[in-house]
CSV table of C-alpha atoms in Angstrom, one decimal:
chain,number,residue,atom,x,y,z
A,1,GLN,CA,0.1,0.0,0.1
A,2,VAL,CA,1.3,3.6,-1.0
A,3,GLY,CA,1.0,7.1,0.4
A,4,VAL,CA,2.1,10.2,2.0
A,5,PRO,CA,4.0,8.9,5.0
A,6,ASP,CA,1.6,11.1,7.3
A,7,SER,CA,-1.6,10.0,5.0
A,8,GLU,CA,-4.3,8.9,7.2
A,9,LEU,CA,-4.0,5.3,4.8
A,10,ILE,CA,-0.3,4.8,6.3
A,11,THR,CA,-0.5,6.1,9.9
A,12,GLY,CA,-4.2,3.8,10.3
A,13,LEU,CA,-1.9,0.6,8.4
A,14,ARG,CA,0.8,1.5,10.8
A,15,SER,CA,-1.6,1.6,13.6
A,16,ALA,CA,-3.3,-1.3,12.9
A,17,ALA,CA,-0.3,-3.5,12.2
A,18,ALA,CA,0.9,-2.2,16.1
A,19,LYS,CA,-2.8,-3.3,17.7
A,20,HIS,CA,-2.9,-6.4,15.8
A,21,ARG,CA,0.8,-7.6,16.1
A,22,LEU,CA,1.0,-8.4,12.2
A,23,GLN,CA,3.9,-7.7,10.3
A,24,LEU,CA,4.4,-4.6,8.1
A,25,ASP,CA,7.7,-3.6,6.5
A,26,THR,CA,8.4,-0.3,4.9
A,27,VAL,CA,9.4,0.0,1.2
A,28,ILE,CA,11.1,3.3,1.4
A,29,THR,CA,12.4,3.0,-2.2
A,30,THR,CA,10.3,4.4,-5.1
A,31,ARG,CA,9.8,1.1,-6.2
A,32,PHE,CA,8.6,-2.5,-5.3
A,33,GLY,CA,10.5,-5.2,-7.5
A,34,ASN,CA,9.8,-4.2,-11.5
A,35,ARG,CA,6.6,-4.1,-10.7
A,36,PHE,CA,5.9,-0.8,-9.1
A,37,HIS,CA,6.9,2.9,-9.2
A,38,TRP,CA,5.8,5.9,-7.1
A,39,PRO,CA,6.6,9.3,-6.5
A,40,THR,CA,9.6,10.2,-4.0
A,41,ASP,CA,7.2,11.6,-1.5
A,42,HIS,CA,5.3,8.5,-0.8
A,43,ILE,CA,6.1,5.1,0.8
A,44,GLY,CA,4.8,1.5,1.0
A,45,LEU,CA,4.1,-0.9,3.6
A,46,LEU,CA,4.2,-4.3,2.2
A,47,GLU,CA,2.0,-6.8,4.7
A,48,PRO,CA,4.1,-9.7,3.7
A,49,ILE,CA,1.2,-12.6,4.7
A,50,ALA,CA,-1.7,-10.6,3.3
A,51,GLY,CA,-3.3,-11.8,0.4
A,52,ILE,CA,-6.5,-11.3,-1.7
A,53,LEU,CA,-10.2,-13.1,-0.9
A,54,VAL,CA,-11.8,-14.1,-3.9
A,55,PRO,CA,-15.6,-13.2,-4.3
A,56,GLU,CA,-16.9,-16.5,-5.8
A,57,THR,CA,-14.7,-18.8,-3.6
A,58,ALA,CA,-15.6,-16.4,-0.3
A,59,ILE,CA,-19.5,-16.8,-1.2
A,60,GLU,CA,-19.4,-20.5,-1.8
A,61,THR,CA,-17.7,-21.4,1.4
A,62,ALA,CA,-20.2,-19.1,3.3
A,63,LEU,CA,-23.0,-21.0,2.0
A,64,GLN,CA,-21.3,-24.5,2.5
A,65,VAL,CA,-21.3,-23.7,6.4
A,66,ALA,CA,-24.4,-21.9,6.5
A,67,ARG,CA,-26.0,-25.1,5.3
A,68,GLN,CA,-23.7,-27.3,7.2
A,69,ARG,CA,-25.1,-25.2,10.3
A,70,GLY,CA,-28.6,-25.6,9.5
A,71,ALA,CA,-29.5,-22.9,7.0
A,72,THR,CA,-32.1,-23.7,4.2
A,73,ILE,CA,-31.3,-21.3,1.2
A,74,HIS,CA,-33.3,-20.6,-1.4
A,75,ASN,CA,-32.0,-19.3,-4.9
A,76,ASP,CA,-33.6,-17.6,-7.4
A,77,GLU,CA,-36.6,-16.4,-6.0
A,78,ARG,CA,-38.3,-13.0,-5.6
A,79,VAL,CA,-39.0,-12.2,-2.5
A,80,CYS,CA,-42.5,-10.5,-2.7
A,81,GLU,CA,-43.1,-9.5,1.1
A,82,LEU,CA,-40.9,-9.8,4.7
A,83,SER,CA,-42.8,-9.7,7.7
A,84,LEU,CA,-41.0,-9.7,10.6
A,85,GLY,CA,-42.4,-9.5,13.9
A,86,GLY,CA,-41.3,-10.7,17.2
A,87,ASN,CA,-39.3,-13.9,17.1
A,88,ARG,CA,-40.4,-15.1,13.8
A,89,SER,CA,-40.4,-13.7,10.5
A,90,ARG,CA,-42.4,-14.8,7.4
A,91,ILE,CA,-40.9,-14.0,3.9
A,92,THR,CA,-43.2,-14.6,1.0
A,93,THR,CA,-41.7,-15.0,-2.7
A,94,ALA,CA,-43.0,-15.6,-6.3
A,95,LEU,CA,-42.5,-19.5,-5.5
A,96,SER,CA,-43.9,-20.4,-1.6
A,97,GLN,CA,-44.0,-18.6,1.8
A,98,TYR,CA,-41.7,-19.8,4.4
A,99,GLU,CA,-41.1,-18.3,8.4
A,100,ALA,CA,-37.9,-18.7,10.2
A,101,GLN,CA,-36.5,-17.3,13.6
A,102,ARG,CA,-33.6,-15.7,11.4
A,103,VAL,CA,-33.2,-14.2,7.6
A,104,ILE,CA,-30.8,-13.1,5.5
A,105,ILE,CA,-31.8,-12.0,2.0
A,106,ALA,CA,-29.2,-11.4,-0.2
A,107,THR,CA,-30.7,-9.2,-3.2
A,108,GLY,CA,-29.2,-6.5,-6.1
A,109,ALA,CA,-29.1,-3.5,-6.3
A,110,TRP,CA,-32.0,-3.7,-9.0
A,111,SER,CA,-34.3,-4.3,-6.1
A,112,LEU,CA,-37.1,-1.6,-5.3
A,113,ASP,CA,-38.9,-3.6,-2.5
A,114,TRP,CA,-36.7,-2.7,0.3
A,115,PHE,CA,-39.3,0.9,0.9
A,116,SER,CA,-41.8,-1.2,1.3
A,117,TRP,CA,-40.0,-3.9,3.8
A,118,GLN,CA,-39.2,-1.0,5.7
A,119,VAL,CA,-35.8,-2.0,6.5
A,120,ALA,CA,-32.6,-0.3,5.9
A,121,THR,CA,-32.2,0.7,2.2
A,122,PRO,CA,-29.1,-0.2,0.3
A,123,ARG,CA,-27.2,2.7,-1.9
A,124,ALA,CA,-26.5,1.2,-5.2
A,125,LEU,CA,-22.8,2.7,-6.3
A,126,ARG,CA,-21.6,2.4,-9.9
A,127,LYS,CA,-17.9,1.2,-9.6
A,128,HIS,CA,-16.2,1.0,-12.5
A,129,LEU,CA,-13.6,-1.7,-13.0
A,130,PHE,CA,-11.4,-2.6,-15.6
A,131,TRP,CA,-9.4,-5.7,-16.4
A,132,PHE,CA,-6.2,-5.4,-17.9
A,133,PRO,CA,-4.2,-7.9,-20.2
A,134,VAL,CA,-0.5,-8.8,-18.8
A,135,HIS,CA,2.2,-10.1,-20.4
A,136,ASP,CA,4.5,-10.9,-16.7
A,137,SER,CA,2.9,-14.2,-15.3
A,138,ALA,CA,4.1,-12.1,-11.6
A,139,TRP,CA,0.6,-10.3,-12.2
A,140,ASN,CA,-1.2,-13.7,-12.6
A,141,ARG,CA,-3.1,-15.0,-9.3
A,142,SER,CA,-0.4,-16.9,-7.3
A,143,PRO,CA,0.9,-17.2,-3.4
A,144,GLN,CA,3.3,-14.8,-4.5
A,145,SER,CA,1.4,-12.2,-6.0
A,146,VAL,CA,1.4,-9.0,-4.8
A,147,SER,CA,-2.5,-6.6,-4.8
A,148,PHE,CA,-1.7,-3.0,-4.0
A,149,TYR,CA,-3.6,0.3,-2.9
A,150,PHE,CA,-2.3,3.7,-4.1
A,151,GLU,CA,-3.5,6.9,-2.5
A,152,SER,CA,-2.5,10.5,-4.2
A,153,LEU,CA,-3.5,13.8,-3.5
A,154,PHE,CA,-6.2,13.3,-7.0
A,155,CYS,CA,-7.4,9.9,-6.5
A,156,SER,CA,-7.0,6.0,-4.8
A,157,PHE,CA,-6.8,2.9,-6.6
A,158,TYR,CA,-6.3,-0.6,-6.2
A,159,GLY,CA,-5.3,-3.7,-8.5
A,160,ILE,CA,-5.5,-6.9,-7.7
A,161,PRO,CA,-3.9,-10.1,-10.1
A,162,GLY,CA,-6.6,-12.0,-11.8
A,163,GLU,CA,-6.1,-15.7,-13.3
A,164,PRO,CA,-4.3,-16.0,-16.5
A,165,HIS,CA,-7.4,-15.4,-18.5
A,166,GLU,CA,-8.7,-12.2,-16.7
A,167,GLY,CA,-5.6,-9.9,-16.5
A,168,ARG,CA,-4.9,-7.6,-13.8
A,169,LYS,CA,-7.8,-5.5,-11.9
A,170,ILE,CA,-7.7,-1.7,-11.2
A,171,ALA,CA,-10.8,0.1,-10.2
A,172,ARG,CA,-10.5,3.5,-8.4
A,173,VAL,CA,-12.0,4.2,-4.9
A,174,ASP,CA,-14.5,6.9,-4.7
């Protein structure tokens, strides 16, 4: 992660690393191997044991654990009504009706029913993600690959490695 030494990013990382006893190496030079170059007034912090979380794998793992702990999962059912009350909730979908003590509804930003359910309404934000082809296998996802977060005066952005057919994902942080 790269930023100005007294920035919120760098001071926050150092504070979190100290609090949680994580190793954090300072990269004072303006380059990290042949992969990254940054302005001379910035420093890099490297957490050697950090990694990336692949969303699809994480979601599937969470679903497996939920099933193992007794959850019943219904996919691809449009929720028409949600009634929260006491220690039971009622969910009416386009296919059926369910009652449960606890309910998790995972929906897309396209859902318009949030207001009628009287629960917290999510705010959908457009995120522009870009995948760039890479010709150096060091940018592919592997145990040795490096993700980055770069903070500048104008914007911040991050990059994560992908599978060889995907390339490198880069997005601006808003």
